[in-house]
Short mmCIF file of N, CA and C in Angstrom, two decimals:
data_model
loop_
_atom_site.label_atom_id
_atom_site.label_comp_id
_atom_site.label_asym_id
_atom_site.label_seq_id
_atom_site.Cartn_x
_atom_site.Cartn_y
_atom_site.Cartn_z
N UNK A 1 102.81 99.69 123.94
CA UNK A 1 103.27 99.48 122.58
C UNK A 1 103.40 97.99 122.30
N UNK A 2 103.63 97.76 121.01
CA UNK A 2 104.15 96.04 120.92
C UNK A 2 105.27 95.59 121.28
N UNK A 3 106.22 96.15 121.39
CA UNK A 3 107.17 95.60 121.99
C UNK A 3 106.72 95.62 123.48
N UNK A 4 106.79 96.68 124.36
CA UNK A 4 106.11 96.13 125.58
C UNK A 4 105.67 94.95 125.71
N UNK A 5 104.47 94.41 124.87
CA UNK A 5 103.51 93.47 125.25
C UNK A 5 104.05 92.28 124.28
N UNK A 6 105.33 92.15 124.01
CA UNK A 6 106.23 91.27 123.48
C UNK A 6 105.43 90.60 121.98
N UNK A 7 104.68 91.60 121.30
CA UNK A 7 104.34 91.24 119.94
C UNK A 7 105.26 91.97 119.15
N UNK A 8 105.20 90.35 118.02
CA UNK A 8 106.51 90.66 116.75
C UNK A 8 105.53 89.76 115.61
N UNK A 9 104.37 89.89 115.22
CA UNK A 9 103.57 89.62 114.17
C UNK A 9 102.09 90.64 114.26
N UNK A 10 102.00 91.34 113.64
CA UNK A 10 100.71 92.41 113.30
C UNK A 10 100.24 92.84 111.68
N UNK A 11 98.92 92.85 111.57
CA UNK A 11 98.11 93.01 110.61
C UNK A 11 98.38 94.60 111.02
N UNK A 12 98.72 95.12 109.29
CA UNK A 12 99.22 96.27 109.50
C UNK A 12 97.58 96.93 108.42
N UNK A 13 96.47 97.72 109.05
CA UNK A 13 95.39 98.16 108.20
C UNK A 13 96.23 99.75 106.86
N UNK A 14 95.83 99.43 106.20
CA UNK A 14 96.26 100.19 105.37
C UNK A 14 95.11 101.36 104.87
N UNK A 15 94.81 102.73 105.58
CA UNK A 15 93.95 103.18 105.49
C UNK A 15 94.57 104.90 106.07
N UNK A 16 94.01 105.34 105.20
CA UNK A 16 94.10 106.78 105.17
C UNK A 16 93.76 107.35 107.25
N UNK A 17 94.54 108.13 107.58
CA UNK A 17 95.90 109.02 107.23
C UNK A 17 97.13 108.33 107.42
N UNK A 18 96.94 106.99 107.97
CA UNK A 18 98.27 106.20 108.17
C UNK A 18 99.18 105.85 107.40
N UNK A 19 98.15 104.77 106.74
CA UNK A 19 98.87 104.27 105.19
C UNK A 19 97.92 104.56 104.02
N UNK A 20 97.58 105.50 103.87
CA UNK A 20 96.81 105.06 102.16
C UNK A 20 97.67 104.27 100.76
N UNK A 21 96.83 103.26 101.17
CA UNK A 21 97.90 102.09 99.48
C UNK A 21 97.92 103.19 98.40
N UNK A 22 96.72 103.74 97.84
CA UNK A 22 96.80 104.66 96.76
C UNK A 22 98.21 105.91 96.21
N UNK A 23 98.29 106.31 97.78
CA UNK A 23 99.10 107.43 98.29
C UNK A 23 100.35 107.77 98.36
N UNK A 24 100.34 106.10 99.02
CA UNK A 24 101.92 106.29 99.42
C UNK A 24 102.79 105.66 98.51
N UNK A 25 104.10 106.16 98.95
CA UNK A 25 105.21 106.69 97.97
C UNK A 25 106.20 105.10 98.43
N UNK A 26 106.92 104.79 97.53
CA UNK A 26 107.63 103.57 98.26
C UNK A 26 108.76 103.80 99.39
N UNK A 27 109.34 105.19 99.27
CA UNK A 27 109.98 105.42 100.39
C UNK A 27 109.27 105.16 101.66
N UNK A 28 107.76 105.78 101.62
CA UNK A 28 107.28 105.86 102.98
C UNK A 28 106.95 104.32 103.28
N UNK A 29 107.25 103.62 102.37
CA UNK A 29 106.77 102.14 102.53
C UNK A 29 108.39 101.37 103.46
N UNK A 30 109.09 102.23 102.76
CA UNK A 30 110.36 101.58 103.40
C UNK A 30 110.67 102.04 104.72
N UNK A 31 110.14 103.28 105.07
CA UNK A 31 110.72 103.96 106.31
C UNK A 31 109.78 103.32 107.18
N UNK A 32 108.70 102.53 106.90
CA UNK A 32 107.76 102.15 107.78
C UNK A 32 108.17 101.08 107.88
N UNK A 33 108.52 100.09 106.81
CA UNK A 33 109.17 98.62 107.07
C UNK A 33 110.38 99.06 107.83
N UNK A 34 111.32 99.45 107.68
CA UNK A 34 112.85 99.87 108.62
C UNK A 34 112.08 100.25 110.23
N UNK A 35 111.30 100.95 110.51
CA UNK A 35 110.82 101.07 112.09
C UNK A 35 110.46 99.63 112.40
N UNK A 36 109.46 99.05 111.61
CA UNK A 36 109.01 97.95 112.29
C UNK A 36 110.22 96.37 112.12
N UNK A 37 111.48 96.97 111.59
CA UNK A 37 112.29 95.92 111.63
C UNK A 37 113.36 96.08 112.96
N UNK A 38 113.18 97.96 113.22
CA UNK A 38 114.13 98.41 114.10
C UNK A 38 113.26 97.42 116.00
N UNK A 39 111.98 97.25 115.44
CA UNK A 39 111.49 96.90 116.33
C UNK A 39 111.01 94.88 116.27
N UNK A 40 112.04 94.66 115.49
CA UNK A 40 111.84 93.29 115.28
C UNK A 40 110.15 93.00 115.16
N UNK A 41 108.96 93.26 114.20
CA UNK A 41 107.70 93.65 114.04
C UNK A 41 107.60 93.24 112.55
N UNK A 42 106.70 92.14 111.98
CA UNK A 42 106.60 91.26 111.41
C UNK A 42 105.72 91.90 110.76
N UNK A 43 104.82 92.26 109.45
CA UNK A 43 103.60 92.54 109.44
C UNK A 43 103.47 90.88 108.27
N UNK A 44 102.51 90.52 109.17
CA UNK A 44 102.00 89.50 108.70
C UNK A 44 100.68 89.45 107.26
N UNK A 45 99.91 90.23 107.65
CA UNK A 45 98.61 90.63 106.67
C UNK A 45 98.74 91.74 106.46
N UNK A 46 98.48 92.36 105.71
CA UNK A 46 98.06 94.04 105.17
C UNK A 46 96.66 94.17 104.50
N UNK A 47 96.30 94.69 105.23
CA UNK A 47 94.79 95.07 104.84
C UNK A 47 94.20 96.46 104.25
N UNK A 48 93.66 96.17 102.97
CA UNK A 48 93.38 97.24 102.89
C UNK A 48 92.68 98.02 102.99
N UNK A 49 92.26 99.24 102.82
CA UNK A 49 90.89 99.91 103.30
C UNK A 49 89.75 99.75 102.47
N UNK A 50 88.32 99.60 102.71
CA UNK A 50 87.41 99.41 101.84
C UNK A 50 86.33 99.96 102.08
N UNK A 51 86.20 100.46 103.21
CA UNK A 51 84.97 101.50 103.41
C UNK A 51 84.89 103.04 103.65
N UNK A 52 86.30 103.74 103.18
CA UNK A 52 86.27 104.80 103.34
C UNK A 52 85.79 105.39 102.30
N UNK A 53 86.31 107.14 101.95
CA UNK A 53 85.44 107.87 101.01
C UNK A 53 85.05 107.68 99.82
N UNK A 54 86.51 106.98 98.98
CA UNK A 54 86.83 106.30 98.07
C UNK A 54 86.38 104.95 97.92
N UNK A 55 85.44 103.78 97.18
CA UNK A 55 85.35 102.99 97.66
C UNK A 55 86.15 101.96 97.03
N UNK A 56 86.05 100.64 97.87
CA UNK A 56 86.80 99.52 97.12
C UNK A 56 85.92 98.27 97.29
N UNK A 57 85.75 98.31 95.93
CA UNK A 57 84.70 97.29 95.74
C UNK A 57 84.88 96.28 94.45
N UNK A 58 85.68 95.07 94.69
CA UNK A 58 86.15 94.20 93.57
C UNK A 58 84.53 93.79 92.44
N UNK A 59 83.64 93.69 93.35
CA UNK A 59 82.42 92.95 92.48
C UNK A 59 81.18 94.11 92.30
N UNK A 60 81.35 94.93 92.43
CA UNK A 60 81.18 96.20 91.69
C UNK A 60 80.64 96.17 90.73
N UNK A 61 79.47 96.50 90.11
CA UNK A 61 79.25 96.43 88.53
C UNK A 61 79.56 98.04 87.81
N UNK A 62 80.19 98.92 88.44
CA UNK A 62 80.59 100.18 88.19
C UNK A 62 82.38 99.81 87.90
N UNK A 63 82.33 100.17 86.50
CA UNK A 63 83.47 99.45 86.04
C UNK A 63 84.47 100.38 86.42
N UNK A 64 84.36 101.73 86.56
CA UNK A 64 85.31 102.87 87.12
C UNK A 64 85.88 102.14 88.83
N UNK A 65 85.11 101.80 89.46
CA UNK A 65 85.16 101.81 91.33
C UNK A 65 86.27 100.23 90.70
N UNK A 66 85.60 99.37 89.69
CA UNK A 66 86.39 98.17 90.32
C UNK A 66 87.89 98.25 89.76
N UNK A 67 87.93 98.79 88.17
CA UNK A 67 89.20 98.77 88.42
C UNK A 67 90.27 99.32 89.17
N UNK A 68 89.60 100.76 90.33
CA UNK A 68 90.17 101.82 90.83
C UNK A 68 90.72 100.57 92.11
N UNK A 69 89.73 99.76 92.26
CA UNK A 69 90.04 98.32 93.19
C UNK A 69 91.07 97.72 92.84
N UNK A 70 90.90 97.26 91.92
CA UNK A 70 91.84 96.18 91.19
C UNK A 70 93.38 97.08 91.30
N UNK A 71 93.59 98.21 90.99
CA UNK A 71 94.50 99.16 91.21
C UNK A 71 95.31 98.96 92.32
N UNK A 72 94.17 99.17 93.11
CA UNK A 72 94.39 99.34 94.79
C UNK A 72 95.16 97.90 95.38
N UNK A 73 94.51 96.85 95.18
CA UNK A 73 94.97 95.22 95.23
C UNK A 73 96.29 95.07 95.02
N UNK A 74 96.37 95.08 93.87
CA UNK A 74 97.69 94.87 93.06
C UNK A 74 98.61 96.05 93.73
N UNK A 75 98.45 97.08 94.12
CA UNK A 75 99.47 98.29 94.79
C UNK A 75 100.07 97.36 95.85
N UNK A 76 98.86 97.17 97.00
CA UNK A 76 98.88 96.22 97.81
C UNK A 76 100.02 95.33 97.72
N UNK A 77 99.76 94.26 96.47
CA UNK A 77 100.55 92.86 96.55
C UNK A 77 102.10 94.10 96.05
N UNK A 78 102.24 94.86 95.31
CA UNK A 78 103.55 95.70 94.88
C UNK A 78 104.25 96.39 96.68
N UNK A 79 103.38 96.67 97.28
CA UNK A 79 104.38 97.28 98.50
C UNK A 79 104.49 96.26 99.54
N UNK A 80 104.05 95.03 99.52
CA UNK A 80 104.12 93.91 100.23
C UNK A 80 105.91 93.41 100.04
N UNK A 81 106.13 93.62 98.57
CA UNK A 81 107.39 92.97 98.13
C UNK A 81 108.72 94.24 98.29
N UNK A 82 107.96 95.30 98.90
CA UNK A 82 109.65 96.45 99.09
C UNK A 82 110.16 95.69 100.50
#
C-alpha cells in the first residue's frame, strides 16, 4: 500500500468504477478525501478519464462530446475544492 512504501503525494485517475467525475456524488468525494487524510495521502493531480466509453474530447468538432468535456473539466476543478 502507500503508506507501507511511505508515499503521501499521488495522482488520483478519475475513471469509472473507481471515481467517475460524471458520477460521483460529493459525499463520495468526501469519504474518499477523509480515507486518504486518515492516511496522511495528498492527492496532488486528478486526472481525468478520456478514453473510456464516453468520450472526452476538449477539441472535438462534435459540439455534443465537447461540451459533455467541458462538463466533465469543470466537475473536476468543483470536486478538487470539497
Amino acid at each position: 500500500s502507500m503508506v507501507e512504501l511511505d508515499v503521501h503525494q499521488i495522482e488520483l485517475y478519475a475513471g469509472a468504477p473507481h471515481l467517475s467525475v460524471e458520477d460521483a456524488a460529493d459525499a463520495d468525494v468526501r469519504r474518499i478525501k477523509r480515507q486518504l487524510d486518515e492516511r496522511q495521502i495528498a492527492v496532488r493531480c486528478l486526472t481525468q478519464e478520456q478514453g473510456g466509453a464516453v468520450p472526452i474530447n476538449l477539441a472535438t468538432e462534435n459540439e455534443a462530446v465537447r461540451q459533455r468535456s467541458i462538463r466533465a473539466f469543470f466537475r473536476c476543478i468543483e470536486l478538487c475544492g470539497l
